[in-house]
PDB file of C-alpha atoms and ligand atoms in Angstrom:
ATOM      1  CA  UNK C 936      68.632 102.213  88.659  1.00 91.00           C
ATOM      2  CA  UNK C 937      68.240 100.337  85.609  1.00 97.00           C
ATOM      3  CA  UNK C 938      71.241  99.849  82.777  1.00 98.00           C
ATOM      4  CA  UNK C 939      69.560 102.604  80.579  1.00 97.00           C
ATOM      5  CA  UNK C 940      69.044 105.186  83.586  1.00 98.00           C
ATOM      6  CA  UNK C 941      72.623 104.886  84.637  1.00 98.00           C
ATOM      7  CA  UNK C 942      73.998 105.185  81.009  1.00 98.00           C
ATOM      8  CA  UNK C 943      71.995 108.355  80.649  1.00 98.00           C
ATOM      9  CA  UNK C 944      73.363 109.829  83.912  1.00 98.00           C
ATOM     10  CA  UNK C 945      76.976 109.199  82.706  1.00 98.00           C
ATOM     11  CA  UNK C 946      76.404 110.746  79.460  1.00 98.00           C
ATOM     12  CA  UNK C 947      75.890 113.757  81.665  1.00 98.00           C
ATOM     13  CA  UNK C 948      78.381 113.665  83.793  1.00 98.00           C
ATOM     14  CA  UNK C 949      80.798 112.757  80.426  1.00 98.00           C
ATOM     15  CA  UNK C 950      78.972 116.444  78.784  1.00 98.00           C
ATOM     16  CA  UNK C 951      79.322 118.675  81.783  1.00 98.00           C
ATOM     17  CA  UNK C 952      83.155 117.988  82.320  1.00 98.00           C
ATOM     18  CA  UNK C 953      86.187 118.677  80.711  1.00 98.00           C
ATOM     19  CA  UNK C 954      89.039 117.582  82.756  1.00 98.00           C
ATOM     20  CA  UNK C 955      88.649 114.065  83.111  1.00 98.00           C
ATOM     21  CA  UNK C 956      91.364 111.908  84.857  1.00 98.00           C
ATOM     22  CA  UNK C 957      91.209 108.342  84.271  1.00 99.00           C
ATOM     23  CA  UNK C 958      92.120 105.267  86.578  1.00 99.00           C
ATOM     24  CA  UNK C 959      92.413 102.307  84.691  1.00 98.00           C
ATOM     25  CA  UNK C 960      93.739  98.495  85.539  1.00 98.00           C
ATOM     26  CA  UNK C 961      93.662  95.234  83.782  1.00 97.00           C
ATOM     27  CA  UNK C 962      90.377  95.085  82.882  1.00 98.00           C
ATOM     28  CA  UNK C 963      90.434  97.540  80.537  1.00 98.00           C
ATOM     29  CA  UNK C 964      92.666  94.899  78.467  1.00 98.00           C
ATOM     30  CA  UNK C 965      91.084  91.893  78.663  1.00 97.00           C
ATOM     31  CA  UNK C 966      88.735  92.643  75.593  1.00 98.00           C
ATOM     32  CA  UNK C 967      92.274  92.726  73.640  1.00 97.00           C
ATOM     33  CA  UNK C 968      92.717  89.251  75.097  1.00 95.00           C
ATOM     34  CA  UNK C 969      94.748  90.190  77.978  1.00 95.00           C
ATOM     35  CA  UNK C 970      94.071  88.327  80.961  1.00 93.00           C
ATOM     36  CA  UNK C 971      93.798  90.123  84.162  1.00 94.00           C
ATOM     37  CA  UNK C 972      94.929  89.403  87.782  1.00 93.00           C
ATOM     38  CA  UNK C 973      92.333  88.723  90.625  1.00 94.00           C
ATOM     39  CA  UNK C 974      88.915  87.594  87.890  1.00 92.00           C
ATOM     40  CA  UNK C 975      88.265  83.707  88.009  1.00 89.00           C
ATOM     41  CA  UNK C 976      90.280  83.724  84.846  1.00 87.00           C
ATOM     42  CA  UNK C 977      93.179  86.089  85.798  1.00 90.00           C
ATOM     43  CA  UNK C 978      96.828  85.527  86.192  1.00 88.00           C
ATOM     44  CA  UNK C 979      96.243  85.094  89.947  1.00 89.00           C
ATOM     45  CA  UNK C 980      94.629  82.105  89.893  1.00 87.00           C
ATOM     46  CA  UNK C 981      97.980  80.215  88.554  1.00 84.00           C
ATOM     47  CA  UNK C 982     100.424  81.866  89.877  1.00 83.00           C
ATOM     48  CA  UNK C 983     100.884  84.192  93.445  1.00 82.00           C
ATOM     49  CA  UNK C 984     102.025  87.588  92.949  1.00 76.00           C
ATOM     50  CA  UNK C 985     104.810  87.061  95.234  1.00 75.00           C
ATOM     51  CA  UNK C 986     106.007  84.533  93.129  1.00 79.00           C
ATOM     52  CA  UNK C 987     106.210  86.824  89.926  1.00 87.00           C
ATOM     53  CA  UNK C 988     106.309  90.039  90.847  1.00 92.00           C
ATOM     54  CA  UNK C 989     107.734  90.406  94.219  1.00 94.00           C
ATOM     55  CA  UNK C 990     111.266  92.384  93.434  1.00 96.00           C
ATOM     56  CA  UNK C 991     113.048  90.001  95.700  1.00 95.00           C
ATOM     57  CA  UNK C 992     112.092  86.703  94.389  1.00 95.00           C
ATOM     58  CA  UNK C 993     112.861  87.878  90.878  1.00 96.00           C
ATOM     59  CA  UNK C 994     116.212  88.882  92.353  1.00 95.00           C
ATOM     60  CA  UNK C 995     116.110  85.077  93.950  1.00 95.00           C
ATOM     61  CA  UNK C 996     115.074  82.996  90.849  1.00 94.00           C
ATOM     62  CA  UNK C 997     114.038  84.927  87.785  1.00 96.00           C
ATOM     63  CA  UNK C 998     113.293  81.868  85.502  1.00 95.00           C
ATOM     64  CA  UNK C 999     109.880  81.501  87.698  1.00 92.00           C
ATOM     65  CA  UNK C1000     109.168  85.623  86.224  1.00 94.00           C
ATOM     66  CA  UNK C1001     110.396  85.069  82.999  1.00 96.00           C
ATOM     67  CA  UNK C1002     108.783  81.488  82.308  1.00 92.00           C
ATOM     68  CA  UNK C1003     104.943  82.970  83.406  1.00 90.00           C
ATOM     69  CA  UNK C1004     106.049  86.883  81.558  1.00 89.00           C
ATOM     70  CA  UNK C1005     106.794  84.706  78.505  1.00 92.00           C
ATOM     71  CA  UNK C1006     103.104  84.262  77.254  1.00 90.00           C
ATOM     72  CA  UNK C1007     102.009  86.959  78.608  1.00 89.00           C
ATOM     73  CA  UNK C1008     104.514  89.729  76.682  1.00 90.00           C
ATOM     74  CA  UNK C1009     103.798  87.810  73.573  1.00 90.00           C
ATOM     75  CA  UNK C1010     100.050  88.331  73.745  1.00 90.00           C
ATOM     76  CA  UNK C1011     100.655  91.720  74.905  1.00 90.00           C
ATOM     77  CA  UNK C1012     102.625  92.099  71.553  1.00 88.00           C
ATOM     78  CA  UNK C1013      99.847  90.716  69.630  1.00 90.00           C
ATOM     79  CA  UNK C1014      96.881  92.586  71.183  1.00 96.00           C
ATOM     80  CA  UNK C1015      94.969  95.575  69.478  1.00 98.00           C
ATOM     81  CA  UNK C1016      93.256  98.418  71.224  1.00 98.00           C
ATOM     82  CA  UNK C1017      89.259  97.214  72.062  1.00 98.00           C
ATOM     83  CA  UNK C1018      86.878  99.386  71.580  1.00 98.00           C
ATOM     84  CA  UNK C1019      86.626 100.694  75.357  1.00 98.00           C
ATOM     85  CA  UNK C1020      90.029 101.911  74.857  1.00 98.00           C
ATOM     86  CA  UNK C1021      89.319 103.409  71.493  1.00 98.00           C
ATOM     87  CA  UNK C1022      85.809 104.908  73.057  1.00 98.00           C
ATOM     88  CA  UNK C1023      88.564 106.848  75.963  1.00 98.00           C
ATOM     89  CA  UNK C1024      90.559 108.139  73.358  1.00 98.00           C
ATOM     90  CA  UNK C1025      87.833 109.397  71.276  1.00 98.00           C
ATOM     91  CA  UNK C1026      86.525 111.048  74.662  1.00 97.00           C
ATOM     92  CA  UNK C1027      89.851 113.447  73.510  1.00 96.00           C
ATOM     93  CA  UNK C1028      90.074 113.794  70.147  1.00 96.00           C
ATOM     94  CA  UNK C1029      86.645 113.896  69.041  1.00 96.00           C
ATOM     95  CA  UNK C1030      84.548 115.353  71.794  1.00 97.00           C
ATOM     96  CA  UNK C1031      87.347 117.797  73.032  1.00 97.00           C
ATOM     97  CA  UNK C1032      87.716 116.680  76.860  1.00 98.00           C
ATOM     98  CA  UNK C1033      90.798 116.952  78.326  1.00 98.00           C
ATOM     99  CA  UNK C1034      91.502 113.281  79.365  1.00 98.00           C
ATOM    100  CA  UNK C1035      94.634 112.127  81.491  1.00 98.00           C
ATOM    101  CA  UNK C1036      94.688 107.749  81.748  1.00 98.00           C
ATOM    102  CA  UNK C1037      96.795 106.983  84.848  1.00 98.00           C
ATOM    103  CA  UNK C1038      97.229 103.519  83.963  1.00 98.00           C
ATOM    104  CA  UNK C1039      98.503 100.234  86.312  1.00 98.00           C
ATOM    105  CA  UNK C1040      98.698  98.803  82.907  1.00 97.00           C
ATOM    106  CA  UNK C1041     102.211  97.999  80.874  1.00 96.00           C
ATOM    107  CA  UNK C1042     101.031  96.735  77.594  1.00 94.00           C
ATOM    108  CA  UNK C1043     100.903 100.170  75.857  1.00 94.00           C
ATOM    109  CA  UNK C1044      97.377  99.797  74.293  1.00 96.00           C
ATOM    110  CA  UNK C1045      95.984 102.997  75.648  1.00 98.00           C
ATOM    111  CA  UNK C1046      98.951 105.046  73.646  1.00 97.00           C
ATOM    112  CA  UNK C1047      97.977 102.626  70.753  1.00 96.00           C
ATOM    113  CA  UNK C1048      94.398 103.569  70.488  1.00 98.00           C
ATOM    114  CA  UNK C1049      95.350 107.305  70.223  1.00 98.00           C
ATOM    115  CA  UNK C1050      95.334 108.542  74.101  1.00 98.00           C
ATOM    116  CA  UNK C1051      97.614 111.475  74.108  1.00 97.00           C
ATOM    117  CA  UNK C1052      98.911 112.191  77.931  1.00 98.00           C
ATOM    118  CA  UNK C1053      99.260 108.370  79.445  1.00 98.00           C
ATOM    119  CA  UNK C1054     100.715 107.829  82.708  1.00 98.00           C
ATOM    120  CA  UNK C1055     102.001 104.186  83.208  1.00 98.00           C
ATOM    121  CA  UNK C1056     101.962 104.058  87.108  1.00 98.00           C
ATOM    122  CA  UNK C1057     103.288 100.223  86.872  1.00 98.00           C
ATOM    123  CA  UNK C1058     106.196 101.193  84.099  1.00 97.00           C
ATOM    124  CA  UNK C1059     106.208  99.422  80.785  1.00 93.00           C
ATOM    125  CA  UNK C1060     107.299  96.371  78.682  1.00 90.00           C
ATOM    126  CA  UNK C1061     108.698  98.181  76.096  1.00 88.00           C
ATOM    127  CA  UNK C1062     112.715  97.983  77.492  1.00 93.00           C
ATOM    128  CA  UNK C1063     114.648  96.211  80.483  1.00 97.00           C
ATOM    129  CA  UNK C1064     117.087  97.367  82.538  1.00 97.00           C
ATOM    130  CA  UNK C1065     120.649  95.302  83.454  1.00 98.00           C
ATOM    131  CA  UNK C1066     120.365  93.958  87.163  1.00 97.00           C
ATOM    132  CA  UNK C1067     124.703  94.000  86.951  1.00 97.00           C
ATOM    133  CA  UNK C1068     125.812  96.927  84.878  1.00 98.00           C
ATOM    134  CA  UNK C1069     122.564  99.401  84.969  1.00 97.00           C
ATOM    135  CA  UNK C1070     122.153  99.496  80.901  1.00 97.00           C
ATOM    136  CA  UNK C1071     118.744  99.869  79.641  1.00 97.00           C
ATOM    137  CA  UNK C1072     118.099  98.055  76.067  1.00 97.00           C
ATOM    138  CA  UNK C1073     114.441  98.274  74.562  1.00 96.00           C
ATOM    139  CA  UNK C1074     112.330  94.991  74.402  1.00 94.00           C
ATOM    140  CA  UNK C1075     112.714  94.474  70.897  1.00 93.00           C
ATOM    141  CA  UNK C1076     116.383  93.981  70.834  1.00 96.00           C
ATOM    142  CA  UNK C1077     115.726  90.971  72.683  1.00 96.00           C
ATOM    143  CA  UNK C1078     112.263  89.637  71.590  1.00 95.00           C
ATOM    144  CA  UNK C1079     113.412  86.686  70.537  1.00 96.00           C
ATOM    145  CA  UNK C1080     114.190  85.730  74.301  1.00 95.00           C
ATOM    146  CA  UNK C1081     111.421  87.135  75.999  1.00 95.00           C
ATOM    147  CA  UNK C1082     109.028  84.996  74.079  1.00 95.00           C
ATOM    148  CA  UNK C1083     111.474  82.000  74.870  1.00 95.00           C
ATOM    149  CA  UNK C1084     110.423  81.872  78.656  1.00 94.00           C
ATOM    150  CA  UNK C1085     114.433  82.106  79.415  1.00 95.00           C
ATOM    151  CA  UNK C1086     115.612  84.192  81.749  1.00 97.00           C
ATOM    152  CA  UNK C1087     116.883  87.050  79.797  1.00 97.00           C
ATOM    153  CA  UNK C1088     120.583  88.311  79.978  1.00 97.00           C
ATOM    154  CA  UNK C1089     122.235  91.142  78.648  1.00 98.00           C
ATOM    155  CA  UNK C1090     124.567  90.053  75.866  1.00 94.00           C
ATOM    156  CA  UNK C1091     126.895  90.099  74.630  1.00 94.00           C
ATOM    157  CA  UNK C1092     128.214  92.719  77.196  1.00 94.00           C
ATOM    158  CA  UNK C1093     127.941  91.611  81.214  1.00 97.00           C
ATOM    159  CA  UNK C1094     125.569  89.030  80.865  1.00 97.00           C
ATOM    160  CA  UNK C1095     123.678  90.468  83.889  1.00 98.00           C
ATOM    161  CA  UNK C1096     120.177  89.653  84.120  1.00 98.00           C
ATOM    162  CA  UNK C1097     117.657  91.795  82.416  1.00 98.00           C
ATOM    163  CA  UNK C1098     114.365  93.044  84.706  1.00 97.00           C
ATOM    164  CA  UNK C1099     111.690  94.814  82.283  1.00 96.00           C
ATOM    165  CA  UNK C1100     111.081  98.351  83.430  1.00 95.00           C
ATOM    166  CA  UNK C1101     107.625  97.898  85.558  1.00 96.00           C
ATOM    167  CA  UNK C1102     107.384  98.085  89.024  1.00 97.00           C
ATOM    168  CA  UNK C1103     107.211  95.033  90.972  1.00 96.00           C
ATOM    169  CA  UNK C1104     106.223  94.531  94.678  1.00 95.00           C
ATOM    170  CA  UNK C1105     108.505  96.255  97.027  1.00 95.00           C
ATOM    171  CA  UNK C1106     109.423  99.135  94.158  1.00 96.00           C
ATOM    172  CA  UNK C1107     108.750 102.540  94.084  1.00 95.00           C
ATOM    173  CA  UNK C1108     106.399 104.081  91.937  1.00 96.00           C
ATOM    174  CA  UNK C1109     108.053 106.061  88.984  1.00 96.00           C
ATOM    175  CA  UNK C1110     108.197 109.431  90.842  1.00 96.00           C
ATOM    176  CA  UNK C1111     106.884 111.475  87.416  1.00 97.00           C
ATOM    177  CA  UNK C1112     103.914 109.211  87.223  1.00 98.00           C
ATOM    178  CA  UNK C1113     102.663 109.241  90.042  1.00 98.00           C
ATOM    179  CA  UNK C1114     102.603 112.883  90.960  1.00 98.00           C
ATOM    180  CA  UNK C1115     101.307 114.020  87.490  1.00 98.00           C
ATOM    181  CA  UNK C1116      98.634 111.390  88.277  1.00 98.00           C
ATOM    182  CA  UNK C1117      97.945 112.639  91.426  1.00 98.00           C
ATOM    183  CA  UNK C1118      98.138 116.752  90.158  1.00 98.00           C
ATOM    184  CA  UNK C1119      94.901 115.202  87.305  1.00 98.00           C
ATOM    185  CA  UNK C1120      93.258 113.494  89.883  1.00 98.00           C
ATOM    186  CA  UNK C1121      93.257 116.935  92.293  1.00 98.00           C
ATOM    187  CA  UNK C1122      92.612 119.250  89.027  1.00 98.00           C
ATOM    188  CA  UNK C1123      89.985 116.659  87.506  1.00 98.00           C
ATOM    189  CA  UNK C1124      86.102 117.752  87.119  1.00 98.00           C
ATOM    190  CA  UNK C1125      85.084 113.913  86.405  1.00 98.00           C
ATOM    191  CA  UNK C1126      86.817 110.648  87.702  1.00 99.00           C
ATOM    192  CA  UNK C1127      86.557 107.102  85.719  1.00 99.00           C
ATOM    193  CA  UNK C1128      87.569 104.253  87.329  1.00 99.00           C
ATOM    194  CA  UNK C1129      88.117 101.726  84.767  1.00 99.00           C
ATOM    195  CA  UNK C1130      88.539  97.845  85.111  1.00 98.00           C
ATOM    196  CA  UNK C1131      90.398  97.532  88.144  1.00 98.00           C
ATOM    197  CA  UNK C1132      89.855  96.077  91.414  1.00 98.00           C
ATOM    198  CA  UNK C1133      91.506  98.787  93.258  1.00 98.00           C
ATOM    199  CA  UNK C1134      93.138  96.224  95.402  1.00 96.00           C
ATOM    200  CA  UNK C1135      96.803  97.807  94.972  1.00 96.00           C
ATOM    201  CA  UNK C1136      97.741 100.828  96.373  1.00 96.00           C
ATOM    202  CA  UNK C1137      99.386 103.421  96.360  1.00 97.00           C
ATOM    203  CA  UNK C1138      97.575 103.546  92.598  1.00 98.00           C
ATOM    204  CA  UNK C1139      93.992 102.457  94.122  1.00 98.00           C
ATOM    205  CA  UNK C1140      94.575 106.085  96.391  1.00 98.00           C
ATOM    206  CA  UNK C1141      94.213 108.397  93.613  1.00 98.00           C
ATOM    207  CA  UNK C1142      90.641 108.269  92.710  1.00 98.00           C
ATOM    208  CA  UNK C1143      90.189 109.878  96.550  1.00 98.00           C
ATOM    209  CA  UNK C1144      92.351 112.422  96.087  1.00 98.00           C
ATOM    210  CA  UNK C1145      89.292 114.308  93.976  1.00 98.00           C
ATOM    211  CA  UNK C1146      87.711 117.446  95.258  1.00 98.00           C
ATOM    212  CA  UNK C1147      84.802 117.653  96.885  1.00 97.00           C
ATOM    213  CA  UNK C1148      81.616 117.379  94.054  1.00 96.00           C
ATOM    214  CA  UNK C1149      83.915 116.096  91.782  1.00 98.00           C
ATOM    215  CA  UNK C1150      82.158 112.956  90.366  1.00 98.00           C
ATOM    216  CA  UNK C1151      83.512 109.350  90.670  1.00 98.00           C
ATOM    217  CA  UNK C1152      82.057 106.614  88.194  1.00 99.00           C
ATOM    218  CA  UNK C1153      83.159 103.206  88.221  1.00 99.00           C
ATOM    219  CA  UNK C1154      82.840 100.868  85.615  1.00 98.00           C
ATOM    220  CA  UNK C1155      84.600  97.105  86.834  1.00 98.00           C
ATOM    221  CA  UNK C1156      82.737  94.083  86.279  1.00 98.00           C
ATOM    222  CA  UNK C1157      83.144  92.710  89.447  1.00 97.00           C
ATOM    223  CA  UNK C1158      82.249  94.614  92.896  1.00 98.00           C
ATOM    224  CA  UNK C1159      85.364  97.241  94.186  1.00 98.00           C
ATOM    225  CA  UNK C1160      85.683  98.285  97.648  1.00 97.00           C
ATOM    226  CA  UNK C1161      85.189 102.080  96.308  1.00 98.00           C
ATOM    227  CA  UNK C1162      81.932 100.989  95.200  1.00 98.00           C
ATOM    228  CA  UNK C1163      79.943 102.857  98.034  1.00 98.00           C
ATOM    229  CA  UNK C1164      81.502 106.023  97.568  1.00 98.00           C
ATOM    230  CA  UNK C1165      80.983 106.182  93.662  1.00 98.00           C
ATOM    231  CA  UNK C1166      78.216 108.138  92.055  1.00 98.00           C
ATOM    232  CA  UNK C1167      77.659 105.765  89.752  1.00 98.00           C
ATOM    233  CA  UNK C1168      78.991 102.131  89.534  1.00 98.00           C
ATOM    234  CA  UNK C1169      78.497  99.872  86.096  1.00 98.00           C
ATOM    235  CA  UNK C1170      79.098  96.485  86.719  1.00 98.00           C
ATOM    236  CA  UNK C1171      79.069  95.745  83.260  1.00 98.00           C
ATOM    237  CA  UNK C1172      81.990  95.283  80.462  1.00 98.00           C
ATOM    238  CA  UNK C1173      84.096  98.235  79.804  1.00 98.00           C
ATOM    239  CA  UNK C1174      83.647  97.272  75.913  1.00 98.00           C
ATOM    240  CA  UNK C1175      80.015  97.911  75.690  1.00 98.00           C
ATOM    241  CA  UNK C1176      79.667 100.839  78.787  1.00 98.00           C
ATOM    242  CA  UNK C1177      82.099 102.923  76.946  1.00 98.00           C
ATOM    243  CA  UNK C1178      81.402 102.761  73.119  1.00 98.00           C
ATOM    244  CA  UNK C1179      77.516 103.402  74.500  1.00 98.00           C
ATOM    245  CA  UNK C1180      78.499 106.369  76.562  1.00 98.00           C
ATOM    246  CA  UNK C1181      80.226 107.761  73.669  1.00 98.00           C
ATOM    247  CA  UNK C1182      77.723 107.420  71.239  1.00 97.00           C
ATOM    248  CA  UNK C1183      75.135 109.049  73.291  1.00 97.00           C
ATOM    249  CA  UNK C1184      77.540 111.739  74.352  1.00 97.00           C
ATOM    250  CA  UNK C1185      78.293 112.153  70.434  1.00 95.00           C
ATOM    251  CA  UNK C1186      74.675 112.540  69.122  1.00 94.00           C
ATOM    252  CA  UNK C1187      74.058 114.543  72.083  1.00 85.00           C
ATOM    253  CA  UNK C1188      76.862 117.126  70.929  1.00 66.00           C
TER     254      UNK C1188
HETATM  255  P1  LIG L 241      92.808  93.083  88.712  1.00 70.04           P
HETATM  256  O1  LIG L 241      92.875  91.768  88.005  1.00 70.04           O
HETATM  257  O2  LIG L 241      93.037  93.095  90.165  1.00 70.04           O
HETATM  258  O3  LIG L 241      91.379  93.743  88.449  1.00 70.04           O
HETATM  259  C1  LIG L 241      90.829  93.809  87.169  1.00 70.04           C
HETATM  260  C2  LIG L 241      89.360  94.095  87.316  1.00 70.04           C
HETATM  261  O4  LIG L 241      88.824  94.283  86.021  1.00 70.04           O
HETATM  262  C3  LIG L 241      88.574  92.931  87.956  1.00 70.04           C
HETATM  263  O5  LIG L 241      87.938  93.394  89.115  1.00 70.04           O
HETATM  264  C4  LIG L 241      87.577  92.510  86.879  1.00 70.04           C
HETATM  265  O6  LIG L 241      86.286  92.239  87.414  1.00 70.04           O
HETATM  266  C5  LIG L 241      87.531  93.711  85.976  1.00 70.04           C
HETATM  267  N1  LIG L 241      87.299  93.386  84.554  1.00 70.04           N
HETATM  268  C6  LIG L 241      87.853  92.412  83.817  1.00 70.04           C
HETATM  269  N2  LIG L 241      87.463  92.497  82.533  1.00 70.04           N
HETATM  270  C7  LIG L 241      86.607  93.545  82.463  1.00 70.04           C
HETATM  271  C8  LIG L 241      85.851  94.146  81.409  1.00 70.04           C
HETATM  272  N3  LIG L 241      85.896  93.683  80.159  1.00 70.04           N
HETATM  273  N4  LIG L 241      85.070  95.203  81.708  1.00 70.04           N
HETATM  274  C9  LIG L 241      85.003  95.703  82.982  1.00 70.04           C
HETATM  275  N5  LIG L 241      85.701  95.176  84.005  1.00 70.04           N
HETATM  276  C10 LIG L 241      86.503  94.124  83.756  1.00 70.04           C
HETATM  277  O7  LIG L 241      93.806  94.071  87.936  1.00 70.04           O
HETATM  278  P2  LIG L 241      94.340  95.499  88.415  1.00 70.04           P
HETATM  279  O8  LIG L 241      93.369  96.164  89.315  1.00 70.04           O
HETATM  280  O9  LIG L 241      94.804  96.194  87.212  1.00 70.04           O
HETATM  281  O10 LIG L 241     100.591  95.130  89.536  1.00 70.04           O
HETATM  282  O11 LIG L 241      95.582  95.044  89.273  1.00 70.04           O
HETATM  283  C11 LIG L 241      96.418  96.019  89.835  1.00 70.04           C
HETATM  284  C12 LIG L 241      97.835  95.547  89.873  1.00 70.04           C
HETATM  285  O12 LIG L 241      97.892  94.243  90.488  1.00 70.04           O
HETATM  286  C13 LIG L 241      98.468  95.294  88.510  1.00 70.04           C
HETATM  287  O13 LIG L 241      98.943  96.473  87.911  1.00 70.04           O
HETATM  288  C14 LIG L 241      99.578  94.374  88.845  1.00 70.04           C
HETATM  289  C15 LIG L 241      98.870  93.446  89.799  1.00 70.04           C
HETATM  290  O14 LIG L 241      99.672  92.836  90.731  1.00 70.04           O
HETATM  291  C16 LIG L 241     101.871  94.796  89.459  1.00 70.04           C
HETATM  292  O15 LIG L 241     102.257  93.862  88.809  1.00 70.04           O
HETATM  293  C17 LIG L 241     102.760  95.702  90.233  1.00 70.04           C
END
C-alpha cells in the first residue's frame, strides 16, 4: 500500500475512535533534537545501557551516569515540542478524542505541547531523589550540577548522592503508571505506537493488552518486532505522519 493509501486508512481509523491510548518512546523526541537509543545515531551506539542505566552500576560508580546524563538533560532542557507531538495533542483538544500518552520518555515534551493525561512509564527528570537520606529535591535546585557532568550530591544536608527519579534497569515500574497505562490500553478503541522500538518491556507489553478489533498502528522509522501484528505500520517520520494525519482528519471533520 502506497504512502497516500495508508495515510487515508489512518485518517479513518483516527475518525471512527475516541479512546485512543498512545505508546510512545524516543523517537517521538528526536525531531526536538533528542537523540534516541538503539537508531545508528542513538545513545546506544556510545555508551551500553548497562553502563548508564543499570541501577547497580549507578549505585557502583555514578560519575559514568552523570558524565553521559550531563548533555543529554541539558538538551532535554532546551528542546521544544515538534510538531508530531503538537499533532497528538491537538488529536485532544481540537478534534475531541480522548487521548492517554503512556510514555517511556522523561523529557516532559508531551505535557509541554499541551497533552493533558501523560503517563511517564520511565519516571522523569524533573527532581532526584537522595541515595543516603531518601529526600527528594526538584532538578532545578541543582541545575547548575547536572549540566556540570559531576556526580550530583545533596547539599548542603547529607551529601548523599542524588539519582533522578526515572527508572533504571533492575527498577520497578512506577506502580500508578503502569496500571493506568495498562486500564487505557484495555479500554482503548485505537492504539498508536509511536517511535519506539518496543525492545523494552514490561512497557513494549501494553500495546497487546488491546481487545480484540481494537486497531494497532505503528508509526517507527525503523522495522519493530510488533510490526506483523499491526494494522497499519508507517515507516516514515513521526513529524510528517502525524501533522498529515491531522490535517486530513481536520478537513475531514
Ligand atoms: P529506541 O531508541 O529503542 O527506539 C526509538 C525508535 O524510534 C527507533 O526504532 C527509531 O527508528 C525510531 N525513530 C527515531 N526517530 C524517529 C522519527 N522522527 N519518527 C519515527 N520514528 C523514529 O527508544 P525507546 O523504544 O524509547 O529506558 O527505548 C525504550 C527504553 O530503552 C527507553 O525508555 C530507555 C532505553 O533504555 C530506560 O532508560 C529505562
Amino acid at each position: 500500500m502506497d504512502y497516500s493509501e495508508r495515510l487515508g486508512r489512518f485518517v479513518k481509523f483516527l475518525k471512527a475512535s475516541q479512546r485512543i491510548a498512545v505508546l510512545s518512546g524516543a523517537g517521538m523526541s528526536t525531531e526536538s533534537g533528542i537523540p534516541d537509543f538503539r537508531s545508528s545515531s542513538g545513545l546506544y551506539k556510545t555508551v551500553t545501557s548497562e553502563e548508564v542505566f543499570d541501577i547497580g552500576c549507578f549505585r557502583r560508580s555514578p560519575e559514568k551516569f552523570y558524565d553521559v546524563i550531563a548533555p543529554l538533560y541539558v538538551s532535554m532542557l532546551e528542546a521544544k515540542p515538534n510538531s508530531g507531538h503538537k499533532a497528538l495533542s491537538e488529536l485532544e483538544l481540537d478534534c475531541g478524542k480522548d487521548v492517554i500518552v503512556a510514555t517511556q520518555n522523561i523529557d516532559g515534551l508531551h505535557q509541554k505541547a499541551g497533552s493533558k493525561v501523560v503517563h511517564e512509564l520511565h519516571g522523569g527528570m524533573l527532581s532526584l531523589t537522595c541515595q543516603s537520606c531518601g529526600g527528594q529535591v526538584p532538578a532545578s535546585a541543582v541545575d547548575a550540577d547536572l549540566r556540570s557532568g559531576k556526580v550530583v550530591r545533596h547539599r548542603p544536608t547529607c551529601n548523599g548522592v542524588l539519582k533522578p527519579d526515572i527508572v533504571f534497569f533492575g527498577e520497578m515500574l512506577p506502580e500508578g503508571a503502569f496500571s493506568a497505562s495498562i486500564s487505557a490500553m484495555k479500554r482503548a478503541d485505537l492504539v498508536l505506537v509511536l517511535g519506539t522500538s518496543l525492545a523494552v518491556y514490561p512497557a513494549a507489553s501494553l500495546p497487546g493488552l488491546r481487545r480484540g478489533g481494537t486497531p494497532l498502528v505503528i508509526v517507527n522509522k525503523t522495522e519493530t518486532n510488533q510490526d506483523d501484528n499491526a494494522d497499519l505500520v508507517f515507516h516514515e517520520s513521526l513529524g510528517e505522519v502525524l501533522p498529515q494525519a491531522l490535517k486530513q482528519l481536520k478537513s475531514g471533520l
